[in-house]
Amino acid sequence: MTDIKTAKPFLKWAGGKTQLIKDIERILPTQLTKQKFTYIEPFVGSGAVLFWMLNNFPKLEKAVINDINEDLINTYKTIASNPKELISILQILQDEFHSLEGNEDNKKVYYYKKRELYNSRKEEQSGQAALFIFLNRTCFNGLYRVNRKNEYNVPMGGYKKPTICDKENILAVSEALQKVEILNGDFEQTLNYADKNSLFYFDPPYKPLSETSSFNSYAKDEFNDNEQVRLRDFCSKLDVLNLTWILSNSDVKGKDENDNFFDELYSDFNIQRVEAKRNINANPDKRGKLTELLITNQTANQEYVRAI
Ligand SMILES: C[S@@+](CC[C@H](N)C(=O)[O-])C[C@H]1O[C@@H](n2cnc3c(N)ncnc32)[C@H](O)[C@@H]1O
């Protein structure tokens, strides 16, 4: 145990929440996290908030994570149950890929061959998980995008000798995942795993700020406005059950002041606007500070009052 490093996200993921953690910390219900509690993250992605919670809250007794992306969840499960085999496959992929450094054509041939193999979905669990991590580390901007047939279609990125096998972190993540229940499916199923001292953090695919900036195709099914409404209904249900939740989403009003979509949808709850950097925009000029929404059903505590 002693030389185990602190677990951190093992993927680059669009919408990774590292930037927002300080704001989430500010509105955390301290009375809840002081007792034994269950942390539930129904749209886990790369798990930036999950790992932060696991590392910083000793009273977190159990966590439940879920995502609709089957390949992502297969990777979490592999890290939890079979980290050593995964590391040995990743080490081979890393050695082979690094040996091609300096020859872009050969790197591309290698990358596209691995992408094809991944899409054939013929590998067993750890082989498929290793390909998932390999593609994430070597593709353009760490994007995960699939077509309607669930075929991953992101081109190669331009990284020099990217880290593909981060052995220490995979071992640390594996250790941290031992108290985590890992689910694959729709967000609503997580309610079955809640107990009375549960904290939900929702980070759904963000509502696009404009048609062209749209980036929410993490999975083959789109998360459209009806889905945003279904999520709000689920949050209302949790509220009735007296369960605490925090949710983040894009601030569509910051872009168009007449757009009251979220203000109306969550009018019964506490809505905060916070500054957050997002860098999933491929155009560097368009990266920069944006406001995002942090919404919660908990009653205002001291810190919360000061923040607004
Ligand atoms: C904004 S990302 C989460 C980012 C994450 N918080 C992070 O730090 O990387 C949204 C995630 O929701 C997942 N998703 C989309 N529709 C879903 C659904 N109906 N139920 C559960 N997960 C879903 C996507 O696969 C994606 O991983």
mmCIF file of C-alpha atoms and ligand atoms in Angstrom:
data_model
loop_
_atom_site.group_PDB
_atom_site.id
_atom_site.type_symbol
_atom_site.label_atom_id
_atom_site.label_comp_id
_atom_site.label_asym_id
_atom_site.label_seq_id
_atom_site.Cartn_x
_atom_site.Cartn_y
_atom_site.Cartn_z
ATOM 1 C CA MET A 1 0.000 0.000 0.000
ATOM 2 C CA THR A 2 2.685 2.512 0.990
ATOM 3 C CA ASP A 3 4.182 3.300 -2.399
ATOM 4 C CA ILE A 4 0.866 3.387 -4.239
ATOM 5 C CA LYS A 5 0.476 6.674 -6.066
ATOM 6 C CA THR A 6 -2.620 8.828 -6.041
ATOM 7 C CA ALA A 7 -5.077 7.634 -8.683
ATOM 8 C CA LYS A 8 -5.869 10.127 -11.419
ATOM 9 C CA PRO A 9 -7.912 9.895 -14.648
ATOM 10 C CA PHE A 10 -6.298 7.456 -17.080
ATOM 11 C CA LEU A 11 -7.942 8.988 -20.160
ATOM 12 C CA LYS A 12 -8.192 12.296 -21.894
ATOM 13 C CA TRP A 13 -11.917 12.929 -22.202
ATOM 14 C CA ALA A 14 -13.965 15.718 -23.723
ATOM 15 C CA GLY A 15 -15.536 17.670 -20.902
ATOM 16 C CA GLY A 16 -13.042 16.380 -18.319
ATOM 17 C CA LYS A 17 -13.973 18.098 -15.109
ATOM 18 C CA THR A 18 -10.619 18.883 -13.468
ATOM 19 C CA GLN A 19 -11.240 22.618 -13.938
ATOM 20 C CA LEU A 20 -14.547 22.540 -12.133
ATOM 21 C CA ILE A 21 -13.436 20.685 -9.009
ATOM 22 C CA LYS A 22 -12.796 23.816 -6.911
ATOM 23 C CA ASP A 23 -16.348 25.001 -7.577
ATOM 24 C CA ILE A 24 -17.822 21.601 -6.845
ATOM 25 C CA GLU A 25 -15.872 21.498 -3.582
ATOM 26 C CA ARG A 26 -17.382 24.831 -2.598
ATOM 27 C CA ILE A 27 -20.950 23.552 -2.827
ATOM 28 C CA LEU A 28 -20.415 20.068 -1.436
ATOM 29 C CA PRO A 29 -22.839 19.267 1.375
ATOM 30 C CA THR A 30 -20.379 19.061 4.282
ATOM 31 C CA GLN A 31 -22.942 17.576 6.644
ATOM 32 C CA LEU A 32 -23.271 14.639 4.230
ATOM 33 C CA THR A 33 -19.562 14.024 3.534
ATOM 34 C CA LYS A 34 -18.727 14.108 7.262
ATOM 35 C CA GLN A 35 -20.610 10.842 7.732
ATOM 36 C CA LYS A 36 -20.202 7.581 5.848
ATOM 37 C CA PHE A 37 -21.634 8.147 2.387
ATOM 38 C CA THR A 38 -22.011 6.679 -1.105
ATOM 39 C CA TYR A 39 -20.818 8.699 -4.100
ATOM 40 C CA ILE A 40 -22.694 8.092 -7.378
ATOM 41 C CA GLU A 41 -21.559 9.371 -10.758
ATOM 42 C CA PRO A 42 -24.024 8.336 -13.518
ATOM 43 C CA PHE A 43 -22.056 9.886 -16.459
ATOM 44 C CA VAL A 44 -18.530 9.069 -15.367
ATOM 45 C CA GLY A 45 -16.456 9.645 -18.538
ATOM 46 C CA SER A 46 -12.808 9.883 -17.474
ATOM 47 C CA GLY A 47 -13.840 10.268 -13.838
ATOM 48 C CA ALA A 48 -11.994 13.454 -12.847
ATOM 49 C CA VAL A 49 -14.466 14.120 -10.034
ATOM 50 C CA LEU A 50 -14.625 10.431 -9.069
ATOM 51 C CA PHE A 51 -10.861 10.209 -8.469
ATOM 52 C CA TRP A 52 -10.823 13.490 -6.599
ATOM 53 C CA MET A 53 -13.622 12.214 -4.349
ATOM 54 C CA LEU A 54 -11.913 8.849 -3.802
ATOM 55 C CA ASN A 55 -8.635 10.567 -2.897
ATOM 56 C CA ASN A 56 -10.012 13.252 -0.611
ATOM 57 C CA PHE A 57 -12.990 11.888 1.297
ATOM 58 C CA PRO A 58 -12.113 9.188 3.820
ATOM 59 C CA LYS A 59 -15.798 8.784 4.742
ATOM 60 C CA LEU A 60 -16.640 7.792 1.188
ATOM 61 C CA GLU A 61 -17.493 4.199 1.853
ATOM 62 C CA LYS A 62 -18.640 3.112 -1.563
ATOM 63 C CA ALA A 63 -18.878 4.645 -5.018
ATOM 64 C CA VAL A 64 -21.059 3.739 -7.981
ATOM 65 C CA ILE A 65 -20.098 4.788 -11.481
ATOM 66 C CA ASN A 66 -21.979 4.383 -14.724
ATOM 67 C CA ASP A 67 -21.627 5.318 -18.362
ATOM 68 C CA ILE A 68 -23.498 4.301 -21.480
ATOM 69 C CA ASN A 69 -20.229 3.800 -23.357
ATOM 70 C CA GLU A 70 -19.619 0.053 -23.257
ATOM 71 C CA ASP A 71 -15.971 0.237 -24.301
ATOM 72 C CA LEU A 72 -15.204 2.842 -21.652
ATOM 73 C CA ILE A 73 -16.815 0.735 -18.936
ATOM 74 C CA ASN A 74 -15.028 -2.379 -20.170
ATOM 75 C CA THR A 75 -11.793 -0.441 -19.637
ATOM 76 C CA TYR A 76 -12.719 0.503 -16.055
ATOM 77 C CA LYS A 77 -13.637 -3.118 -15.324
ATOM 78 C CA THR A 78 -10.366 -4.390 -16.779
ATOM 79 C CA ILE A 79 -8.312 -1.950 -14.712
ATOM 80 C CA ALA A 80 -10.224 -3.002 -11.603
ATOM 81 C CA SER A 81 -9.854 -6.749 -12.131
ATOM 82 C CA ASN A 82 -6.835 -7.365 -14.326
ATOM 83 C CA PRO A 83 -4.401 -4.424 -14.225
ATOM 84 C CA LYS A 84 -1.219 -6.456 -14.724
ATOM 85 C CA GLU A 85 -2.304 -8.078 -17.968
ATOM 86 C CA LEU A 86 -3.510 -4.704 -19.229
ATOM 87 C CA ILE A 87 -0.156 -3.099 -18.375
ATOM 88 C CA SER A 88 1.782 -5.773 -20.225
ATOM 89 C CA ILE A 89 -0.275 -5.261 -23.412
ATOM 90 C CA LEU A 90 0.009 -1.460 -23.116
ATOM 91 C CA GLN A 91 3.778 -1.736 -22.710
ATOM 92 C CA ILE A 92 4.018 -3.633 -26.012
ATOM 93 C CA LEU A 93 1.810 -1.076 -27.789
ATOM 94 C CA GLN A 94 3.902 1.759 -26.368
ATOM 95 C CA ASP A 95 7.248 0.183 -27.335
ATOM 96 C CA GLU A 96 6.029 -0.536 -30.861
ATOM 97 C CA PHE A 97 4.539 2.919 -31.362
ATOM 98 C CA HIS A 98 7.556 4.762 -29.946
ATOM 99 C CA SER A 99 9.919 2.770 -32.167
ATOM 100 C CA LEU A 100 8.185 4.356 -35.186
ATOM 101 C CA GLU A 101 8.873 7.910 -33.965
ATOM 102 C CA GLY A 102 10.227 10.092 -36.780
ATOM 103 C CA ASN A 103 8.331 8.224 -39.484
ATOM 104 C CA GLU A 104 4.814 9.695 -39.702
ATOM 105 C CA ASP A 105 3.696 7.324 -42.452
ATOM 106 C CA ASN A 106 4.581 4.249 -40.453
ATOM 107 C CA LYS A 107 2.988 5.704 -37.329
ATOM 108 C CA LYS A 108 -0.222 6.250 -39.296
ATOM 109 C CA VAL A 109 -0.232 2.741 -40.718
ATOM 110 C CA TYR A 110 0.189 1.385 -37.182
ATOM 111 C CA TYR A 111 -2.493 3.654 -35.711
ATOM 112 C CA TYR A 112 -5.089 2.811 -38.376
ATOM 113 C CA LYS A 113 -4.370 -0.889 -38.079
ATOM 114 C CA LYS A 114 -4.998 -0.731 -34.340
ATOM 115 C CA ARG A 115 -8.140 1.339 -34.898
ATOM 116 C CA GLU A 116 -9.449 -1.285 -37.295
ATOM 117 C CA LEU A 117 -8.656 -4.051 -34.840
ATOM 118 C CA TYR A 118 -10.447 -2.115 -32.090
ATOM 119 C CA ASN A 119 -13.514 -1.651 -34.311
ATOM 120 C CA SER A 120 -13.619 -5.339 -35.181
ATOM 121 C CA ARG A 121 -14.204 -5.899 -31.427
ATOM 122 C CA LYS A 122 -12.630 -9.311 -31.691
ATOM 123 C CA GLU A 123 -10.099 -8.957 -28.887
ATOM 124 C CA GLU A 124 -10.822 -10.320 -25.450
ATOM 125 C CA GLN A 125 -11.567 -7.903 -22.577
ATOM 126 C CA SER A 126 -8.049 -6.717 -21.680
ATOM 127 C CA GLY A 127 -6.895 -6.524 -25.320
ATOM 128 C CA GLN A 128 -9.887 -4.358 -26.144
ATOM 129 C CA ALA A 129 -9.252 -2.153 -23.081
ATOM 130 C CA ALA A 130 -5.594 -1.723 -24.089
ATOM 131 C CA LEU A 131 -6.637 -0.646 -27.592
ATOM 132 C CA PHE A 132 -9.114 1.805 -26.075
ATOM 133 C CA ILE A 133 -6.332 3.433 -24.015
ATOM 134 C CA PHE A 134 -3.876 3.313 -26.946
ATOM 135 C CA LEU A 135 -6.330 5.127 -29.253
ATOM 136 C CA ASN A 136 -7.185 7.670 -26.564
ATOM 137 C CA ARG A 137 -3.498 8.494 -26.072
ATOM 138 C CA THR A 138 -2.525 8.689 -29.727
ATOM 139 C CA CYS A 139 -5.631 10.080 -31.455
ATOM 140 C CA PHE A 140 -6.404 13.689 -32.331
ATOM 141 C CA ASN A 141 -7.092 15.696 -29.141
ATOM 142 C CA GLY A 142 -8.050 12.622 -27.093
ATOM 143 C CA LEU A 143 -11.486 12.607 -28.659
ATOM 144 C CA TYR A 144 -13.902 9.727 -28.471
ATOM 145 C CA ARG A 145 -16.242 9.785 -31.426
ATOM 146 C CA VAL A 146 -18.083 6.953 -33.102
ATOM 147 C CA ASN A 147 -20.365 6.724 -36.093
ATOM 148 C CA ARG A 148 -23.857 5.241 -36.117
ATOM 149 C CA LYS A 149 -22.352 1.777 -36.383
ATOM 150 C CA ASN A 150 -20.372 2.394 -33.175
ATOM 151 C CA GLU A 151 -17.109 2.500 -35.142
ATOM 152 C CA TYR A 152 -14.478 4.733 -33.613
ATOM 153 C CA ASN A 153 -13.459 7.221 -36.316
ATOM 154 C CA VAL A 154 -11.030 9.776 -34.847
ATOM 155 C CA PRO A 155 -7.845 10.350 -36.900
ATOM 156 C CA MET A 156 -4.329 10.084 -35.490
ATOM 157 C CA GLY A 157 -3.008 12.968 -33.388
ATOM 158 C CA GLY A 158 0.400 14.579 -33.750
ATOM 159 C CA TYR A 159 1.967 13.623 -30.395
ATOM 160 C CA LYS A 160 5.633 12.683 -30.093
ATOM 161 C CA LYS A 161 6.104 9.574 -27.961
ATOM 162 C CA PRO A 162 2.861 9.921 -25.989
ATOM 163 C CA THR A 163 2.625 7.994 -22.726
ATOM 164 C CA ILE A 164 0.500 4.961 -23.506
ATOM 165 C CA CYS A 165 1.445 2.779 -20.560
ATOM 166 C CA ASP A 166 1.334 4.681 -17.272
ATOM 167 C CA LYS A 167 1.955 1.659 -15.087
ATOM 168 C CA GLU A 168 1.957 3.398 -11.672
ATOM 169 C CA ASN A 169 -1.292 5.174 -12.365
ATOM 170 C CA ILE A 170 -3.058 2.061 -13.656
ATOM 171 C CA LEU A 171 -2.078 0.236 -10.463
ATOM 172 C CA ALA A 172 -3.236 3.175 -8.332
ATOM 173 C CA VAL A 173 -6.534 3.365 -10.242
ATOM 174 C CA SER A 174 -7.014 -0.379 -9.852
ATOM 175 C CA GLU A 175 -6.566 -0.087 -6.096
ATOM 176 C CA ALA A 176 -8.924 2.905 -5.887
ATOM 177 C CA LEU A 177 -11.601 1.070 -7.906
ATOM 178 C CA GLN A 178 -11.854 -1.739 -5.379
ATOM 179 C CA LYS A 179 -14.670 0.071 -3.574
ATOM 180 C CA VAL A 180 -16.398 1.154 -6.760
ATOM 181 C CA GLU A 181 -19.385 -0.576 -8.357
ATOM 182 C CA ILE A 182 -18.996 -0.215 -12.146
ATOM 183 C CA LEU A 183 -22.165 -0.107 -14.273
ATOM 184 C CA ASN A 184 -22.835 0.138 -17.980
ATOM 185 C CA GLY A 185 -26.143 1.545 -19.109
ATOM 186 C CA ASP A 186 -28.515 4.447 -18.845
ATOM 187 C CA PHE A 187 -28.063 6.961 -16.004
ATOM 188 C CA GLU A 188 -31.441 6.124 -14.459
ATOM 189 C CA GLN A 189 -30.312 2.681 -13.300
ATOM 190 C CA THR A 190 -28.018 4.257 -10.689
ATOM 191 C CA LEU A 191 -30.993 4.964 -8.431
ATOM 192 C CA ASN A 192 -31.154 1.241 -7.643
ATOM 193 C CA TYR A 193 -27.753 1.581 -5.958
ATOM 194 C CA ALA A 194 -28.464 4.612 -3.784
ATOM 195 C CA ASP A 195 -28.864 4.527 -0.027
ATOM 196 C CA LYS A 196 -30.056 7.367 2.154
ATOM 197 C CA ASN A 197 -26.637 8.975 2.508
ATOM 198 C CA SER A 198 -25.829 9.261 -1.177
ATOM 199 C CA LEU A 199 -24.379 12.100 -3.174
ATOM 200 C CA PHE A 200 -24.967 12.158 -6.941
ATOM 201 C CA TYR A 201 -22.793 14.163 -9.304
ATOM 202 C CA PHE A 202 -24.162 14.420 -12.861
ATOM 203 C CA ASP A 203 -21.980 15.528 -15.707
ATOM 204 C CA PRO A 204 -24.129 14.746 -18.756
ATOM 205 C CA PRO A 205 -23.127 15.546 -22.328
ATOM 206 C CA TYR A 206 -23.427 19.313 -22.418
ATOM 207 C CA LYS A 207 -26.127 21.018 -24.406
ATOM 208 C CA PRO A 208 -24.249 22.494 -27.390
ATOM 209 C CA LEU A 209 -23.802 26.281 -27.326
ATOM 210 C CA SER A 210 -24.383 26.439 -31.060
ATOM 211 C CA GLU A 211 -25.114 24.008 -33.883
ATOM 212 C CA THR A 212 -21.509 24.086 -35.102
ATOM 213 C CA SER A 213 -19.765 23.957 -31.720
ATOM 214 C CA SER A 214 -21.742 20.798 -31.038
ATOM 215 C CA PHE A 215 -19.618 18.161 -29.431
ATOM 216 C CA ASN A 216 -21.645 15.665 -27.586
ATOM 217 C CA SER A 217 -21.337 12.540 -29.643
ATOM 218 C CA TYR A 218 -19.535 10.361 -27.114
ATOM 219 C CA ALA A 219 -21.840 7.523 -27.912
ATOM 220 C CA LYS A 220 -23.848 6.428 -30.890
ATOM 221 C CA ASP A 221 -27.020 7.958 -29.486
ATOM 222 C CA GLU A 222 -27.238 11.675 -29.198
ATOM 223 C CA PHE A 223 -28.070 13.409 -25.896
ATOM 224 C CA ASN A 224 -30.655 15.894 -27.129
ATOM 225 C CA ASP A 225 -33.034 18.325 -25.369
ATOM 226 C CA ASN A 226 -35.512 15.536 -24.586
ATOM 227 C CA GLU A 227 -32.715 13.732 -22.805
ATOM 228 C CA GLN A 228 -31.893 16.890 -20.836
ATOM 229 C CA VAL A 229 -35.545 17.011 -19.762
ATOM 230 C CA ARG A 230 -35.511 13.322 -18.817
ATOM 231 C CA LEU A 231 -32.438 14.005 -16.687
ATOM 232 C CA ARG A 232 -34.162 16.911 -14.930
ATOM 233 C CA ASP A 233 -37.148 14.634 -14.216
ATOM 234 C CA PHE A 234 -34.777 12.111 -12.699
ATOM 235 C CA CYS A 235 -33.206 14.854 -10.545
ATOM 236 C CA SER A 236 -36.676 15.895 -9.366
ATOM 237 C CA LYS A 237 -37.372 12.298 -8.414
ATOM 238 C CA LEU A 238 -34.155 12.160 -6.367
ATOM 239 C CA ASP A 239 -35.153 15.403 -4.697
ATOM 240 C CA VAL A 240 -38.503 13.943 -3.659
ATOM 241 C CA LEU A 241 -36.595 10.978 -2.246
ATOM 242 C CA ASN A 242 -34.448 13.393 -0.236
ATOM 243 C CA LEU A 243 -31.244 12.479 -2.061
ATOM 244 C CA THR A 244 -28.617 15.155 -2.693
ATOM 245 C CA TRP A 245 -27.322 15.904 -6.177
ATOM 246 C CA ILE A 246 -25.029 18.302 -7.993
ATOM 247 C CA LEU A 247 -25.155 18.691 -11.775
ATOM 248 C CA SER A 248 -23.045 20.591 -14.294
ATOM 249 C CA ASN A 249 -24.014 21.738 -17.770
ATOM 250 C CA SER A 250 -23.236 24.399 -20.326
ATOM 251 C CA ASP A 251 -24.517 27.923 -19.755
ATOM 252 C CA VAL A 252 -26.527 28.489 -22.914
ATOM 253 C CA LYS A 253 -27.679 31.835 -21.538
ATOM 254 C CA GLY A 254 -24.080 33.096 -21.460
ATOM 255 C CA LYS A 255 -24.048 32.720 -25.236
ATOM 256 C CA ASP A 256 -27.576 33.960 -25.906
ATOM 257 C CA GLU A 257 -29.205 35.937 -23.106
ATOM 258 C CA ASN A 258 -32.696 34.998 -24.313
ATOM 259 C CA ASP A 259 -31.992 31.308 -23.979
ATOM 260 C CA ASN A 260 -33.574 30.292 -20.679
ATOM 261 C CA PHE A 261 -33.530 26.551 -21.308
ATOM 262 C CA PHE A 262 -31.740 25.527 -18.088
ATOM 263 C CA ASP A 263 -32.999 28.459 -15.996
ATOM 264 C CA GLU A 264 -36.534 27.266 -16.674
ATOM 265 C CA LEU A 265 -35.794 23.560 -16.516
ATOM 266 C CA TYR A 266 -34.144 23.819 -13.081
ATOM 267 C CA SER A 267 -36.127 26.765 -11.714
ATOM 268 C CA ASP A 268 -37.000 24.757 -8.570
ATOM 269 C CA PHE A 269 -33.323 24.295 -7.681
ATOM 270 C CA ASN A 270 -30.187 26.320 -6.956
ATOM 271 C CA ILE A 271 -28.397 27.446 -10.102
ATOM 272 C CA GLN A 272 -24.878 28.908 -9.964
ATOM 273 C CA ARG A 273 -22.815 30.256 -12.831
ATOM 274 C CA VAL A 274 -19.105 29.499 -12.574
ATOM 275 C CA GLU A 275 -16.170 30.198 -14.832
ATOM 276 C CA ALA A 276 -14.615 27.155 -16.426
ATOM 277 C CA LYS A 277 -12.064 26.607 -19.124
ATOM 278 C CA ARG A 278 -12.960 24.052 -21.698
ATOM 279 C CA ASN A 279 -10.614 22.997 -24.412
ATOM 280 C CA ILE A 280 -12.506 20.550 -26.538
ATOM 281 C CA ASN A 281 -12.811 23.147 -29.262
ATOM 282 C CA ALA A 282 -10.493 22.180 -32.091
ATOM 283 C CA ASN A 283 -9.956 25.835 -32.940
ATOM 284 C CA PRO A 284 -7.507 27.278 -30.350
ATOM 285 C CA ASP A 285 -8.936 30.813 -30.845
ATOM 286 C CA LYS A 286 -12.274 29.641 -29.569
ATOM 287 C CA ARG A 287 -10.873 28.020 -26.446
ATOM 288 C CA GLY A 288 -11.048 30.193 -23.414
ATOM 289 C CA LYS A 289 -13.159 31.195 -20.492
ATOM 290 C CA LEU A 290 -16.810 30.316 -20.539
ATOM 291 C CA THR A 291 -19.372 30.141 -17.806
ATOM 292 C CA GLU A 292 -20.870 26.812 -16.919
ATOM 293 C CA LEU A 293 -23.766 25.894 -14.684
ATOM 294 C CA LEU A 294 -23.544 24.124 -11.364
ATOM 295 C CA ILE A 295 -26.978 23.170 -10.156
ATOM 296 C CA THR A 296 -27.876 21.492 -6.891
ATOM 297 C CA ASN A 297 -30.937 20.576 -4.875
ATOM 298 C CA GLN A 298 -29.322 21.121 -1.503
ATOM 299 C CA THR A 299 -30.399 24.002 0.645
ATOM 300 C CA ALA A 300 -27.984 26.891 0.634
ATOM 301 C CA ASN A 301 -25.189 26.524 3.159
ATOM 302 C CA GLN A 302 -22.841 29.315 4.275
ATOM 303 C CA GLU A 303 -20.308 28.828 1.488
ATOM 304 C CA TYR A 304 -23.035 28.637 -1.086
ATOM 305 C CA VAL A 305 -24.575 31.897 0.071
ATOM 306 C CA ARG A 306 -21.193 33.607 -0.090
ATOM 307 C CA ALA A 307 -20.588 32.335 -3.617
ATOM 308 C CA ILE A 308 -23.681 33.841 -5.198
HETATM 309 C C1 LIG B 1 -19.528 15.221 -20.296
HETATM 310 S S1 LIG B 1 -19.110 13.503 -20.370
HETATM 311 C C2 LIG B 1 -18.578 13.222 -18.734
HETATM 312 C C3 LIG B 1 -17.221 13.813 -18.484
HETATM 313 C C4 LIG B 1 -16.631 13.366 -17.146
HETATM 314 N N1 LIG B 1 -17.257 14.042 -16.033
HETATM 315 C C5 LIG B 1 -15.139 13.583 -17.100
HETATM 316 O O1 LIG B 1 -14.618 14.199 -16.162
HETATM 317 O O2 LIG B 1 -14.474 13.076 -18.027
HETATM 318 C C6 LIG B 1 -20.648 12.691 -20.538
HETATM 319 C C7 LIG B 1 -20.652 11.166 -20.501
HETATM 320 O O3 LIG B 1 -22.018 10.726 -20.535
HETATM 321 C C8 LIG B 1 -22.109 9.481 -21.210
HETATM 322 N N2 LIG B 1 -23.534 9.279 -21.591
HETATM 323 C C9 LIG B 1 -24.221 9.759 -22.651
HETATM 324 N N3 LIG B 1 -25.532 9.407 -22.597
HETATM 325 C C10 LIG B 1 -25.686 8.675 -21.448
HETATM 326 C C11 LIG B 1 -26.801 8.044 -20.797
HETATM 327 N N4 LIG B 1 -28.032 8.082 -21.326
HETATM 328 N N5 LIG B 1 -26.595 7.411 -19.628
HETATM 329 C C12 LIG B 1 -25.351 7.343 -19.082
HETATM 330 N N6 LIG B 1 -24.246 7.928 -19.652
HETATM 331 C C13 LIG B 1 -24.414 8.585 -20.815
HETATM 332 C C14 LIG B 1 -21.113 9.618 -22.341
HETATM 333 O O4 LIG B 1 -20.682 8.364 -22.794
HETATM 334 C C15 LIG B 1 -19.981 10.460 -21.669
HETATM 335 O O5 LIG B 1 -18.946 9.641 -21.177
#
